Amino acid sequence: MSNASVNVYLDKQEYGKDRVRLLKVHRDSKVHRVDDLTIRCLLSGSSFTTSYTEASNKAVVATDTIKNTCYVLAKSSKAVDTLEVFSAEIANHFLNTYAWVEGAHVTIIRHRWARMVIDGKPHTHSFWRDGDETRQTDILIKRGANGRRTIDLKSAIAGLLVLKTTGSSFEDFVRDEYTTLTEAKDRILSTCVDSTWEFNIPSVQTDSLLQTMSQIPFNQIYDSVRDVTCKTFAEDESASVQATLYKMAA
């Protein structure tokens, strides 16, 4: 057997709290609104290395603290319904509070609730789960040079289940001895759509990060992406799922 030493090192790390369940009820009028969120918050930085290599917890922010921080910030935040801004508030908090945290990675999933219609009228405070579709965002904020923050931000629609009973065909595809599918000039089409888009946000000074984020119309962007997705699916004379998908993205 060889007596050569083994070179062991920590390449990179992230740790934190996953599946933080949060429900915020907005009672600012007689017509209540709800935000039902699942949050993941991960912290990174070279100071955490010793928690792995030397079993030292001196730099570790407890995952219970991370969870409770999400709750406290949700209570005070005015942007919980704008996932991109709320996730930036959470990430920015950890960078501002703990000087050794170099990166904060926050993912938020918003679960869909629709207002009940009772006797023909939208109910003021009762809702029903409108399918498994979710709105999602994923943000990574890191310390940059000269007191700046770098931002990597993606948002998404996930699990949008759609169906149409006509306006779809599938013809002229490869046929060989294993093909049993017949060509169809008119068929039912149903699929589940996941869509992700990225934002190009330049690095910003620490004290202007949230102001910069609040100026971007994230909710309108999300609504427009969803509207385009549904409109394209409904109106396209689809030659294939691939062709319709490309038109949605374009």
PDB file of N, CA and C in Angstrom, residues 189-246:
ATOM      1  N   LEU A 189     -54.018  18.603 -27.557  1.00  0.00           N
ATOM      2  CA  LEU A 189     -52.657  18.861 -27.091  1.00  0.00           C
ATOM      3  C   LEU A 189     -52.693  19.321 -25.640  1.00  0.00           C
ATOM      4  N   SER A 190     -51.961  18.618 -24.793  1.00  0.00           N
ATOM      5  CA  SER A 190     -51.822  19.023 -23.386  1.00  0.00           C
ATOM      6  C   SER A 190     -50.372  18.846 -22.983  1.00  0.00           C
ATOM      7  N   THR A 191     -49.869  19.806 -22.223  1.00  0.00           N
ATOM      8  CA  THR A 191     -48.495  19.726 -21.746  1.00  0.00           C
ATOM      9  C   THR A 191     -48.351  20.559 -20.481  1.00  0.00           C
ATOM     10  N   CYS A 192     -47.235  20.382 -19.809  1.00  0.00           N
ATOM     11  CA  CYS A 192     -46.948  21.142 -18.588  1.00  0.00           C
ATOM     12  C   CYS A 192     -45.763  22.061 -18.895  1.00  0.00           C
ATOM     13  N   VAL A 193     -45.956  23.359 -18.728  1.00  0.00           N
ATOM     14  CA  VAL A 193     -44.965  24.352 -19.131  1.00  0.00           C
ATOM     15  C   VAL A 193     -44.142  24.812 -17.926  1.00  0.00           C
ATOM     16  N   ASP A 194     -42.817  24.733 -18.066  1.00  0.00           N
ATOM     17  CA  ASP A 194     -41.881  25.399 -17.154  1.00  0.00           C
ATOM     18  C   ASP A 194     -41.132  26.448 -17.970  1.00  0.00           C
ATOM     19  N   SER A 195     -41.067  27.663 -17.465  1.00  0.00           N
ATOM     20  CA  SER A 195     -40.417  28.744 -18.193  1.00  0.00           C
ATOM     21  C   SER A 195     -39.538  29.537 -17.237  1.00  0.00           C
ATOM     22  N   THR A 196     -38.284  29.785 -17.638  1.00  0.00           N
ATOM     23  CA  THR A 196     -37.336  30.527 -16.810  1.00  0.00           C
ATOM     24  C   THR A 196     -36.745  31.680 -17.602  1.00  0.00           C
ATOM     25  N   TRP A 197     -36.632  32.831 -16.974  1.00  0.00           N
ATOM     26  CA  TRP A 197     -35.998  33.984 -17.621  1.00  0.00           C
ATOM     27  C   TRP A 197     -35.007  34.623 -16.646  1.00  0.00           C
ATOM     28  N   GLU A 198     -33.952  35.212 -17.212  1.00  0.00           N
ATOM     29  CA  GLU A 198     -32.879  35.805 -16.416  1.00  0.00           C
ATOM     30  C   GLU A 198     -32.899  37.326 -16.542  1.00  0.00           C
ATOM     31  N   PHE A 199     -32.479  38.000 -15.477  1.00  0.00           N
ATOM     32  CA  PHE A 199     -32.380  39.451 -15.472  1.00  0.00           C
ATOM     33  C   PHE A 199     -30.905  39.853 -15.485  1.00  0.00           C
ATOM     34  N   ASN A 200     -30.586  40.848 -16.286  1.00  0.00           N
ATOM     35  CA  ASN A 200     -29.228  41.380 -16.344  1.00  0.00           C
ATOM     36  C   ASN A 200     -29.188  42.655 -15.510  1.00  0.00           C
ATOM     37  N   ILE A 201     -28.805  42.522 -14.240  1.00  0.00           N
ATOM     38  CA  ILE A 201     -28.773  43.662 -13.326  1.00  0.00           C
ATOM     39  C   ILE A 201     -27.310  43.990 -13.023  1.00  0.00           C
ATOM     40  N   PRO A 202     -26.831  45.192 -13.393  1.00  0.00           N
ATOM     41  CA  PRO A 202     -25.434  45.553 -13.112  1.00  0.00           C
ATOM     42  C   PRO A 202     -25.172  45.575 -11.609  1.00  0.00           C
ATOM     43  N   SER A 203     -23.910  45.417 -11.228  1.00  0.00           N
ATOM     44  CA  SER A 203     -23.561  45.517  -9.805  1.00  0.00           C
ATOM     45  C   SER A 203     -23.930  46.903  -9.290  1.00  0.00           C
ATOM     46  N   VAL A 204     -24.337  46.969  -8.034  1.00  0.00           N
ATOM     47  CA  VAL A 204     -24.814  48.231  -7.452  1.00  0.00           C
ATOM     48  C   VAL A 204     -24.159  48.441  -6.095  1.00  0.00           C
ATOM     49  N   GLN A 205     -24.150  49.684  -5.649  1.00  0.00           N
ATOM     50  CA  GLN A 205     -23.687  49.993  -4.305  1.00  0.00           C
ATOM     51  C   GLN A 205     -24.633  49.368  -3.284  1.00  0.00           C
ATOM     52  N   THR A 206     -24.085  48.971  -2.158  1.00  0.00           N
ATOM     53  CA  THR A 206     -24.864  48.280  -1.137  1.00  0.00           C
ATOM     54  C   THR A 206     -26.110  49.059  -0.746  1.00  0.00           C
ATOM     55  N   ASP A 207     -25.959  50.367  -0.531  1.00  0.00           N
ATOM     56  CA  ASP A 207     -27.071  51.153  -0.007  1.00  0.00           C
ATOM     57  C   ASP A 207     -28.151  51.451  -1.050  1.00  0.00           C
ATOM     58  N   SER A 208     -27.893  51.124  -2.322  1.00  0.00           N
ATOM     59  CA  SER A 208     -28.903  51.384  -3.351  1.00  0.00           C
ATOM     60  C   SER A 208     -29.473  50.110  -3.954  1.00  0.00           C
ATOM     61  N   LEU A 209     -29.087  48.939  -3.399  1.00  0.00           N
ATOM     62  CA  LEU A 209     -29.511  47.672  -3.985  1.00  0.00           C
ATOM     63  C   LEU A 209     -31.035  47.531  -3.980  1.00  0.00           C
ATOM     64  N   LEU A 210     -31.653  47.707  -2.843  1.00  0.00           N
ATOM     65  CA  LEU A 210     -33.098  47.490  -2.746  1.00  0.00           C
ATOM     66  C   LEU A 210     -33.873  48.550  -3.531  1.00  0.00           C
ATOM     67  N   GLN A 211     -33.349  49.775  -3.556  1.00  0.00           N
ATOM     68  CA  GLN A 211     -33.992  50.813  -4.350  1.00  0.00           C
ATOM     69  C   GLN A 211     -33.960  50.461  -5.834  1.00  0.00           C
ATOM     70  N   THR A 212     -32.807  49.970  -6.288  1.00  0.00           N
ATOM     71  CA  THR A 212     -32.685  49.548  -7.682  1.00  0.00           C
ATOM     72  C   THR A 212     -33.654  48.415  -7.994  1.00  0.00           C
ATOM     73  N   MET A 213     -33.729  47.430  -7.107  1.00  0.00           N
ATOM     74  CA  MET A 213     -34.631  46.296  -7.326  1.00  0.00           C
ATOM     75  C   MET A 213     -36.091  46.745  -7.364  1.00  0.00           C
ATOM     76  N   SER A 214     -36.452  47.686  -6.502  1.00  0.00           N
ATOM     77  CA  SER A 214     -37.853  48.108  -6.412  1.00  0.00           C
ATOM     78  C   SER A 214     -38.315  48.865  -7.644  1.00  0.00           C
ATOM     79  N   GLN A 215     -37.384  49.334  -8.477  1.00  0.00           N
ATOM     80  CA  GLN A 215     -37.748  50.082  -9.674  1.00  0.00           C
ATOM     81  C   GLN A 215     -38.034  49.183 -10.871  1.00  0.00           C
ATOM     82  N   ILE A 216     -37.748  47.904 -10.749  1.00  0.00           N
ATOM     83  CA  ILE A 216     -37.987  46.959 -11.849  1.00  0.00           C
ATOM     84  C   ILE A 216     -39.387  46.373 -11.683  1.00  0.00           C
ATOM     85  N   PRO A 217     -40.247  46.423 -12.719  1.00  0.00           N
ATOM     86  CA  PRO A 217     -41.638  45.955 -12.592  1.00  0.00           C
ATOM     87  C   PRO A 217     -41.748  44.429 -12.666  1.00  0.00           C
ATOM     88  N   PHE A 218     -41.246  43.747 -11.639  1.00  0.00           N
ATOM     89  CA  PHE A 218     -41.179  42.292 -11.675  1.00  0.00           C
ATOM     90  C   PHE A 218     -42.552  41.639 -11.815  1.00  0.00           C
ATOM     91  N   ASN A 219     -43.556  42.151 -11.115  1.00  0.00           N
ATOM     92  CA  ASN A 219     -44.883  41.525 -11.183  1.00  0.00           C
ATOM     93  C   ASN A 219     -45.482  41.658 -12.577  1.00  0.00           C
ATOM     94  N   GLN A 220     -45.304  42.832 -13.200  1.00  0.00           N
ATOM     95  CA  GLN A 220     -45.818  43.012 -14.562  1.00  0.00           C
ATOM     96  C   GLN A 220     -45.068  42.120 -15.538  1.00  0.00           C
ATOM     97  N   ILE A 221     -43.771  41.951 -15.331  1.00  0.00           N
ATOM     98  CA  ILE A 221     -42.992  41.064 -16.205  1.00  0.00           C
ATOM     99  C   ILE A 221     -43.496  39.634 -16.086  1.00  0.00           C
ATOM    100  N   TYR A 222     -43.706  39.180 -14.849  1.00  0.00           N
ATOM    101  CA  TYR A 222     -44.229  37.824 -14.647  1.00  0.00           C
ATOM    102  C   TYR A 222     -45.582  37.663 -15.339  1.00  0.00           C
ATOM    103  N   ASP A 223     -46.489  38.622 -15.124  1.00  0.00           N
ATOM    104  CA  ASP A 223     -47.818  38.535 -15.735  1.00  0.00           C
ATOM    105  C   ASP A 223     -47.721  38.501 -17.254  1.00  0.00           C
ATOM    106  N   SER A 224     -46.804  39.301 -17.825  1.00  0.00           N
ATOM    107  CA  SER A 224     -46.695  39.346 -19.284  1.00  0.00           C
ATOM    108  C   SER A 224     -46.140  38.036 -19.832  1.00  0.00           C
ATOM    109  N   VAL A 225     -45.165  37.438 -19.132  1.00  0.00           N
ATOM    110  CA  VAL A 225     -44.624  36.148 -19.579  1.00  0.00           C
ATOM    111  C   VAL A 225     -45.720  35.084 -19.550  1.00  0.00           C
ATOM    112  N   ARG A 226     -46.495  35.070 -18.483  1.00  0.00           N
ATOM    113  CA  ARG A 226     -47.575  34.074 -18.378  1.00  0.00           C
ATOM    114  C   ARG A 226     -48.638  34.298 -19.447  1.00  0.00           C
ATOM    115  N   ASP A 227     -48.991  35.574 -19.675  1.00  0.00           N
ATOM    116  CA  ASP A 227     -49.996  35.886 -20.692  1.00  0.00           C
ATOM    117  C   ASP A 227     -49.527  35.469 -22.087  1.00  0.00           C
ATOM    118  N   VAL A 228     -48.265  35.767 -22.417  1.00  0.00           N
ATOM    119  CA  VAL A 228     -47.724  35.397 -23.721  1.00  0.00           C
ATOM    120  C   VAL A 228     -47.703  33.880 -23.885  1.00  0.00           C
ATOM    121  N   THR A 229     -47.313  33.180 -22.818  1.00  0.00           N
ATOM    122  CA  THR A 229     -47.271  31.718 -22.858  1.00  0.00           C
ATOM    123  C   THR A 229     -48.647  31.144 -23.173  1.00  0.00           C
ATOM    124  N   CYS A 230     -49.654  31.615 -22.449  1.00  0.00           N
ATOM    125  CA  CYS A 230     -51.014  31.087 -22.650  1.00  0.00           C
ATOM    126  C   CYS A 230     -51.590  31.504 -24.002  1.00  0.00           C
ATOM    127  N   LYS A 231     -51.370  32.757 -24.390  1.00  0.00           N
ATOM    128  CA  LYS A 231     -51.909  33.249 -25.669  1.00  0.00           C
ATOM    129  C   LYS A 231     -51.291  32.497 -26.844  1.00  0.00           C
ATOM    130  N   THR A 232     -49.970  32.286 -26.796  1.00  0.00           N
ATOM    131  CA  THR A 232     -49.300  31.562 -27.882  1.00  0.00           C
ATOM    132  C   THR A 232     -49.795  30.125 -27.955  1.00  0.00           C
ATOM    133  N   PHE A 233     -49.916  29.482 -26.796  1.00  0.00           N
ATOM    134  CA  PHE A 233     -50.411  28.102 -26.780  1.00  0.00           C
ATOM    135  C   PHE A 233     -51.812  28.023 -27.373  1.00  0.00           C
ATOM    136  N   ALA A 234     -52.686  28.950 -26.994  1.00  0.00           N
ATOM    137  CA  ALA A 234     -54.083  28.899 -27.429  1.00  0.00           C
ATOM    138  C   ALA A 234     -54.238  29.199 -28.914  1.00  0.00           C
ATOM    139  N   GLU A 235     -53.463  30.154 -29.441  1.00  0.00           N
ATOM    140  CA  GLU A 235     -53.699  30.646 -30.796  1.00  0.00           C
ATOM    141  C   GLU A 235     -52.824  29.999 -31.865  1.00  0.00           C
ATOM    142  N   ASP A 236     -51.710  29.404 -31.480  1.00  0.00           N
ATOM    143  CA  ASP A 236     -50.808  28.813 -32.469  1.00  0.00           C
ATOM    144  C   ASP A 236     -51.420  27.564 -33.088  1.00  0.00           C
ATOM    145  N   GLU A 237     -51.380  27.491 -34.425  1.00  0.00           N
ATOM    146  CA  GLU A 237     -51.744  26.249 -35.112  1.00  0.00           C
ATOM    147  C   GLU A 237     -50.522  25.336 -35.028  1.00  0.00           C
ATOM    148  N   SER A 238     -50.442  24.600 -33.959  1.00  0.00           N
ATOM    149  CA  SER A 238     -49.218  23.912 -33.566  1.00  0.00           C
ATOM    150  C   SER A 238     -48.876  22.748 -34.494  1.00  0.00           C
ATOM    151  N   ALA A 239     -47.641  22.812 -35.032  1.00  0.00           N
ATOM    152  CA  ALA A 239     -47.130  21.689 -35.818  1.00  0.00           C
ATOM    153  C   ALA A 239     -46.441  20.662 -34.927  1.00  0.00           C
ATOM    154  N   SER A 240     -46.047  21.076 -33.736  1.00  0.00           N
ATOM    155  CA  SER A 240     -45.414  20.189 -32.761  1.00  0.00           C
ATOM    156  C   SER A 240     -45.270  20.966 -31.462  1.00  0.00           C
ATOM    157  N   VAL A 241     -45.005  20.249 -30.378  1.00  0.00           N
ATOM    158  CA  VAL A 241     -44.726  20.910 -29.107  1.00  0.00           C
ATOM    159  C   VAL A 241     -43.490  21.793 -29.240  1.00  0.00           C
ATOM    160  N   GLN A 242     -42.475  21.300 -29.959  1.00  0.00           N
ATOM    161  CA  GLN A 242     -41.234  22.054 -30.110  1.00  0.00           C
ATOM    162  C   GLN A 242     -41.474  23.400 -30.802  1.00  0.00           C
ATOM    163  N   ALA A 243     -42.288  23.382 -31.869  1.00  0.00           N
ATOM    164  CA  ALA A 243     -42.533  24.609 -32.625  1.00  0.00           C
ATOM    165  C   ALA A 243     -43.294  25.635 -31.791  1.00  0.00           C
ATOM    166  N   THR A 244     -44.279  25.175 -31.039  1.00  0.00           N
ATOM    167  CA  THR A 244     -45.053  26.084 -30.195  1.00  0.00           C
ATOM    168  C   THR A 244     -44.195  26.615 -29.058  1.00  0.00           C
ATOM    169  N   LEU A 245     -43.373  25.754 -28.485  1.00  0.00           N
ATOM    170  CA  LEU A 245     -42.466  26.164 -27.413  1.00  0.00           C
ATOM    171  C   LEU A 245     -41.540  27.276 -27.876  1.00  0.00           C
ATOM    172  N   TYR A 246     -41.002  27.124 -29.080  1.00  0.00           N
ATOM    173  CA  TYR A 246     -40.083  28.136 -29.610  1.00  0.00           C
ATOM    174  C   TYR A 246     -40.804  29.479 -29.785  1.00  0.00           C
TER     175      TYR A 246
END
